[in-house]
Short mmCIF file of C-alpha atoms in Angstrom, two decimals:
data_model
loop_
_atom_site.label_atom_id
_atom_site.label_comp_id
_atom_site.label_asym_id
_atom_site.label_seq_id
_atom_site.Cartn_x
_atom_site.Cartn_y
_atom_site.Cartn_z
CA MET A 7 -10.86 -7.96 -9.40
CA LEU A 8 -7.69 -9.90 -8.92
CA ALA A 9 -6.39 -7.30 -6.49
CA ALA A 10 -9.18 -8.08 -4.04
CA ALA A 11 -7.55 -11.30 -2.91
CA LEU A 12 -4.30 -9.53 -2.28
CA PHE A 13 -6.08 -6.90 -0.21
CA CYS A 14 -7.60 -9.58 2.02
CA ILE A 15 -4.35 -11.39 2.60
CA GLY A 16 -2.61 -8.09 3.29
CA MET A 17 -5.23 -7.40 5.94
CA LEU A 18 -4.60 -10.77 7.54
CA GLY A 19 -0.90 -10.15 7.81
CA VAL A 20 -1.57 -6.69 9.18
CA LEU A 21 -3.83 -7.46 12.10
CA VAL A 22 -2.32 -10.51 13.75
CA ARG A 23 0.81 -9.08 15.24
CA ARG A 24 0.73 -6.79 18.27
CA ASN A 25 4.22 -5.72 19.08
CA ALA A 26 6.18 -2.55 19.63
CA LEU A 27 7.07 -0.36 16.65
CA VAL A 28 5.96 -3.06 14.27
CA VAL A 29 2.38 -2.04 14.97
CA PHE A 30 3.11 1.20 13.18
CA MET A 31 4.47 -0.58 10.16
CA CYS A 32 1.34 -2.69 10.16
CA ILE A 33 -0.78 0.45 10.08
CA GLU A 34 1.19 1.56 7.03
CA LEU A 35 0.45 -1.83 5.49
CA MET A 36 -3.27 -1.34 6.07
CA LEU A 37 -3.19 2.09 4.47
CA ASN A 38 -1.47 0.53 1.49
CA ALA A 39 -4.14 -2.11 1.23
CA ALA A 40 -6.72 0.68 1.08
CA ASN A 41 -4.65 2.40 -1.59
CA LEU A 42 -4.53 -0.77 -3.62
CA THR A 43 -8.30 -1.13 -3.61
CA PHE A 44 -8.74 2.51 -4.60
CA LEU A 45 -6.43 2.05 -7.55
CA ALA A 46 -7.94 -1.29 -8.52
CA PHE A 47 -11.41 0.20 -8.64
CA ALA A 48 -10.14 3.26 -10.47
CA ARG A 49 -8.72 0.94 -13.09
CA ASP A 50 -11.91 -1.06 -13.12
CA ARG A 51 -14.22 1.89 -13.62
CA GLY A 52 -11.91 4.04 -15.69
CA ASP A 53 -12.33 6.85 -13.16
CA MET A 54 -9.25 8.63 -11.96
CA THR A 55 -10.73 10.01 -8.75
CA GLY A 56 -9.31 6.90 -7.09
CA HIS A 57 -5.83 8.09 -7.94
CA ILE A 58 -6.54 11.35 -6.15
CA SER A 59 -7.76 9.43 -3.11
CA ALA A 60 -4.60 7.33 -3.14
CA PHE A 61 -2.53 10.50 -3.28
CA PHE A 62 -4.29 11.93 -0.25
CA ILE A 63 -3.89 8.66 1.62
CA ILE A 64 -0.16 8.75 1.00
CA ALA A 65 0.04 12.33 2.28
CA VAL A 66 -1.99 11.55 5.38
CA ALA A 67 0.09 8.42 5.99
CA ALA A 68 3.23 10.55 5.95
CA ALA A 69 1.73 12.92 8.51
CA GLU A 70 0.53 10.02 10.63
CA ALA A 71 3.93 8.35 10.57
CA ALA A 72 5.66 11.57 11.67
CA VAL A 73 3.29 12.19 14.58
CA GLY A 74 3.13 8.53 15.59
CA LEU A 75 6.88 8.11 15.67
CA ALA A 76 7.20 11.32 17.67
CA ILE A 77 4.77 9.86 20.21
CA VAL A 78 6.78 6.62 20.29
CA ILE A 79 9.94 8.61 21.01
CA ALA A 80 8.20 10.58 23.76
CA VAL A 81 6.84 7.40 25.35
CA PHE A 82 10.23 5.73 25.12
CA ARG A 83 11.78 8.71 26.88
CA SER A 84 9.38 8.61 29.78
CA ARG A 85 8.95 4.83 30.10
CA GLY A 86 12.06 3.29 28.59
CA THR A 87 10.04 0.75 26.66
CA VAL A 88 8.05 0.49 23.47
CA ASN A 89 6.27 -2.73 24.32
CA ILE A 90 2.57 -2.04 24.18
CA GLU A 91 1.92 -4.62 26.89
CA GLU A 92 3.74 -2.49 29.42
CA ILE A 93 2.12 0.82 28.55
CA GLN A 94 -1.17 0.65 30.35
CA THR A 95 -1.68 4.00 32.00
CA MET A 96 -4.91 4.64 30.18
CA LYS A 97 -6.35 1.33 31.30
CA HIS A 98 -9.03 2.33 33.86
CA MET B 28 4.65 -1.41 -28.91
CA VAL B 29 1.39 -3.29 -28.94
CA VAL B 30 1.03 -6.61 -27.21
CA ASP B 31 -1.86 -8.89 -27.85
CA VAL B 32 -3.30 -9.84 -24.52
CA VAL B 33 -5.31 -13.01 -24.74
CA GLY B 34 -8.07 -13.66 -22.30
CA PHE B 35 -7.44 -10.68 -20.07
CA LEU B 36 -9.33 -7.94 -21.81
CA PRO B 37 -12.24 -9.14 -23.91
CA HIS B 38 -11.31 -8.04 -27.38
CA ALA B 39 -8.35 -5.86 -27.29
CA THR B 40 -4.80 -5.25 -28.11
CA ILE B 41 -3.67 -2.90 -25.39
CA HIS B 42 -0.76 -0.62 -24.85
CA LEU B 43 1.43 -1.68 -22.00
CA PRO B 44 1.91 1.07 -19.44
CA GLY B 45 4.97 3.27 -19.78
CA PRO B 46 7.97 1.64 -18.16
CA PHE B 47 7.02 -1.83 -19.34
CA ARG B 48 6.59 -0.84 -22.92
CA TYR B 49 9.95 -2.09 -24.10
CA LEU B 50 10.12 -5.25 -22.08
CA TRP B 51 8.44 -7.44 -24.63
CA LEU B 52 9.65 -6.77 -28.11
CA GLN B 53 8.31 -10.21 -28.92
CA PRO B 54 4.88 -10.84 -27.44
CA ILE B 55 5.10 -13.73 -25.01
CA CYS B 56 1.74 -15.24 -25.79
CA CYS B 57 0.67 -16.28 -29.23
CA ALA B 58 -2.68 -15.16 -30.50
CA ASN B 59 -4.07 -18.64 -31.14
CA SER B 60 -3.63 -20.30 -27.77
CA PRO B 61 -6.50 -18.87 -25.72
CA PRO B 62 -5.96 -19.99 -22.10
CA ARG B 63 -2.36 -18.79 -21.79
CA MET B 64 -1.68 -16.08 -19.24
CA SER B 65 -0.84 -12.66 -20.53
CA PRO B 66 2.45 -11.06 -19.50
CA GLU B 67 0.44 -8.66 -17.39
CA GLN B 68 -1.20 -11.46 -15.48
CA ILE B 69 2.09 -13.24 -14.95
CA LEU B 70 3.64 -10.05 -13.63
CA PHE B 71 0.63 -9.43 -11.43
CA TRP B 72 0.91 -12.82 -9.80
CA VAL B 73 4.63 -12.49 -9.30
CA PHE B 74 4.16 -9.11 -7.62
CA ALA B 75 1.13 -10.28 -5.65
CA VAL B 76 2.86 -13.32 -4.19
CA ALA B 77 5.96 -11.29 -3.41
CA THR B 78 3.86 -8.60 -1.73
CA VAL B 79 2.02 -11.07 0.44
CA PHE B 80 5.19 -12.82 1.53
CA SER B 81 7.07 -9.64 2.37
CA ALA B 82 4.00 -8.35 4.23
CA LEU B 83 3.97 -11.53 6.25
CA GLY B 84 7.67 -10.94 6.84
CA VAL B 85 6.83 -7.59 8.43
CA VAL B 86 4.54 -9.35 10.85
CA VAL B 87 6.59 -12.44 11.61
CA LEU B 88 10.20 -11.24 11.74
CA LYS B 89 11.65 -10.69 15.19
CA ASN B 90 14.06 -7.88 14.54
CA PRO B 91 12.33 -4.51 13.94
CA ILE B 92 14.95 -3.56 11.35
CA ALA B 93 14.30 -6.76 9.43
CA SER B 94 10.61 -5.93 9.59
CA ALA B 95 11.29 -2.47 8.22
CA MET B 96 13.32 -3.90 5.35
CA SER B 97 10.54 -6.33 4.58
CA LEU B 98 8.15 -3.39 4.56
CA VAL B 99 10.34 -1.59 2.01
CA ALA B 100 10.17 -4.67 -0.20
CA THR B 101 6.39 -4.71 0.19
CA PHE B 102 6.17 -1.11 -0.93
CA PHE B 103 8.29 -1.77 -4.00
CA PHE B 104 6.22 -4.76 -5.06
CA LEU B 105 3.04 -2.76 -4.47
CA ALA B 106 4.43 -0.02 -6.68
CA GLY B 107 4.87 -2.66 -9.37
CA ILE B 108 1.22 -3.63 -9.01
CA TYR B 109 0.21 0.03 -9.22
CA VAL B 110 2.02 0.30 -12.53
CA LEU B 111 0.12 -2.73 -13.76
CA LEU B 112 -3.07 -0.91 -12.73
CA TRP B 113 -2.21 2.04 -14.98
CA ALA B 114 -1.37 4.22 -12.00
CA HIS B 115 2.15 5.34 -12.87
CA THR B 116 1.90 8.58 -10.98
CA VAL B 117 0.82 6.93 -7.76
CA ALA B 118 3.46 4.23 -8.23
CA ALA B 119 6.18 6.86 -8.46
CA LEU B 120 4.75 8.63 -5.42
CA GLN B 121 4.67 5.33 -3.57
CA VAL B 122 8.35 4.70 -4.11
CA LEU B 123 9.34 8.29 -3.33
CA VAL B 124 7.19 8.91 -0.28
CA TYR B 125 6.91 5.48 1.30
CA ALA B 126 10.09 3.68 0.39
CA GLY B 127 12.04 6.92 0.49
CA ALA B 128 10.75 9.16 3.22
CA ILE B 129 8.59 7.17 5.60
CA MET B 130 10.87 4.17 5.78
CA VAL B 131 13.90 6.33 6.46
CA LEU B 132 11.92 7.86 9.31
CA PHE B 133 11.10 4.40 10.65
CA LEU B 134 14.68 3.16 10.43
CA PHE B 135 15.90 6.35 12.03
CA VAL B 136 13.58 5.95 15.00
CA ILE B 137 14.35 2.23 15.37
CA MET B 138 18.07 2.89 15.44
CA LEU B 139 17.66 5.96 17.65
CA LEU B 140 15.80 3.97 20.27
CA SER B 141 18.14 0.97 19.83
CA ILE B 142 15.47 -1.46 20.93
CA ASN B 143 16.89 -4.78 21.96
CA ASP B 144 14.03 -6.75 23.42
CA VAL B 145 14.59 -10.20 22.00
CA GLY B 146 11.42 -11.93 23.11
CA PRO B 147 9.49 -14.11 20.71
CA ALA B 148 7.80 -12.11 17.98
CA VAL B 149 4.32 -13.36 18.77
CA GLN B 150 3.50 -14.43 22.31
CA LEU B 151 0.32 -16.35 22.76
CA SER B 152 -2.23 -14.76 24.99
CA PHE B 153 -5.99 -14.68 25.09
CA SER B 154 -6.34 -11.26 23.49
CA ARG B 155 -3.95 -12.17 20.69
CA LEU B 156 -5.77 -15.37 20.00
CA LEU B 157 -8.97 -13.37 19.89
CA GLY B 158 -7.30 -10.94 17.49
CA ALA B 159 -6.21 -13.76 15.21
CA VAL B 160 -9.71 -15.24 15.17
CA ALA B 161 -11.24 -11.82 14.46
CA THR B 162 -8.76 -11.33 11.64
CA ALA B 163 -9.62 -14.66 10.12
CA ALA B 164 -13.32 -13.80 10.32
CA LEU B 165 -12.71 -10.44 8.69
CA LEU B 166 -10.70 -12.12 5.95
CA ALA B 167 -13.49 -14.59 5.29
CA ALA B 168 -16.08 -11.80 5.16
CA LEU B 169 -13.92 -9.74 2.78
CA VAL B 170 -13.32 -12.70 0.50
CA LEU B 171 -17.05 -13.37 0.37
CA ALA B 172 -17.78 -9.70 -0.33
CA PHE B 173 -15.19 -9.46 -3.08
CA ARG B 174 -16.45 -12.61 -4.74
CA LYS B 175 -19.85 -11.01 -5.10
CA LEU B 176 -18.44 -8.05 -6.99
CA PRO B 177 -19.73 -7.83 -10.52
CA THR B 178 -16.95 -8.47 -12.97
CA SER B 179 -16.49 -5.41 -15.06
CA ASP B 180 -16.04 -5.62 -18.80
CA LEU B 181 -13.48 -2.81 -18.79
CA ALA B 182 -15.31 -1.31 -21.74
CA TRP B 183 -13.64 2.05 -21.25
CA ALA B 184 -10.27 0.47 -22.02
CA ASN B 185 -11.27 -0.01 -25.63
CA ASP B 186 -10.91 3.71 -26.16
CA PRO B 187 -7.23 4.15 -26.98
CA ALA B 188 -7.16 7.88 -26.27
CA ARG B 189 -8.53 7.40 -22.80
CA LEU B 190 -6.25 4.48 -22.15
CA ALA B 191 -3.21 6.44 -23.21
CA SER B 192 -3.87 9.28 -20.79
CA PHE B 193 -5.18 7.21 -17.90
CA GLY B 194 -3.07 7.59 -14.78
CA SER B 195 -0.58 9.96 -16.36
CA ILE B 196 0.80 12.82 -14.31
CA LYS B 197 -0.92 15.30 -16.59
CA GLU B 198 -4.37 13.85 -16.07
CA VAL B 199 -3.99 13.28 -12.35
CA GLY B 200 -2.65 16.79 -11.92
CA ALA B 201 -5.48 18.28 -13.94
CA ILE B 202 -8.07 16.64 -11.73
CA MET B 203 -6.22 17.40 -8.55
CA TYR B 204 -5.68 21.08 -9.19
CA THR B 205 -9.17 21.81 -10.44
CA GLN B 206 -11.72 19.56 -8.84
CA TRP B 207 -9.75 18.72 -5.70
CA LEU B 208 -7.90 21.96 -5.10
CA PHE B 209 -9.30 22.63 -1.64
CA PRO B 210 -8.55 19.15 -0.23
CA PHE B 211 -5.08 19.48 -1.70
CA GLU B 212 -4.44 22.70 0.21
CA ALA B 213 -5.98 21.17 3.32
CA VAL B 214 -3.52 18.28 3.08
CA SER B 215 -0.61 20.69 2.84
CA LEU B 216 -1.86 22.38 6.02
CA LEU B 217 -2.24 18.97 7.66
CA LEU B 218 1.36 18.10 6.83
CA LEU B 219 2.56 21.38 8.30
CA VAL B 220 0.60 20.81 11.50
CA ALA B 221 1.89 17.24 11.69
CA ILE B 222 5.51 18.34 11.37
CA VAL B 223 5.16 21.00 14.03
CA GLY B 224 3.28 18.59 16.25
CA ALA B 225 5.91 15.90 15.82
CA VAL B 226 8.67 18.28 16.82
CA VAL B 227 6.71 19.48 19.85
CA VAL B 228 5.88 15.97 21.01
CA ALA B 229 9.33 14.50 20.50
CA LYS B 230 11.19 17.38 22.08
CA SER B 231 12.20 16.66 25.64
CA ARG B 232 11.89 20.21 26.91
CA ILE B 233 10.14 23.09 25.21
#
């Protein structure tokens, strides 16, 4: 499939950057890459179950974004930063 | 409106998906010049390149708001690709949920926190270098894996009735509310829990 190449390059762009809130946007990008492959294979096989999967991924992504951003706000309140380099409490 | 698509589907005139149906009153490619790209392929490449570049913009841009805007552009281009993949319903959902709801949430949080750290977007460090190398390896592995995929003949697309209903809201809804009813309800519960959880976590004092 032609979409496969796009999926790979999307992945590349997603994983390189490690910074602040942008990490969350990158997670959204990865979910979209998964969506794209689902839809591409659905088109390829003529099977619409992939569309259902894409729908569920979108719903879960919405939930994840809400919870994740709430956590970011909470962390920002207590630490005053959103730089992931400076948030190391859980490091042994 | 039927457009003859040369070299994309084996032996077919296909119906263009809904919103694009009226874009080409005159078919762009002529039937007797085989290697020309079909309008679908041209559109796909336009959307694909645009998606990749705006996705890179998300990663590279310094300002979080600029990143968010680039992400919106990515979602719109992806929605275009979804339409080309006969997934109109998911494309509409993509624009509504992602570009509409999720991005507003992101922008809201970015502006609420008013982050103004103006360091370089990507600082070099050992772990980041390692991450970049791992990403490159993953990309190579994925490219190899995708190249080994069997090319499908898209035989099902020769059935006009199936092609006409593929990806329509009616069909997707029929599958979702019969075969996938329980997961659907579970997702609604998940969304409820997520909303309540988000409020609880973000609230300063309960």
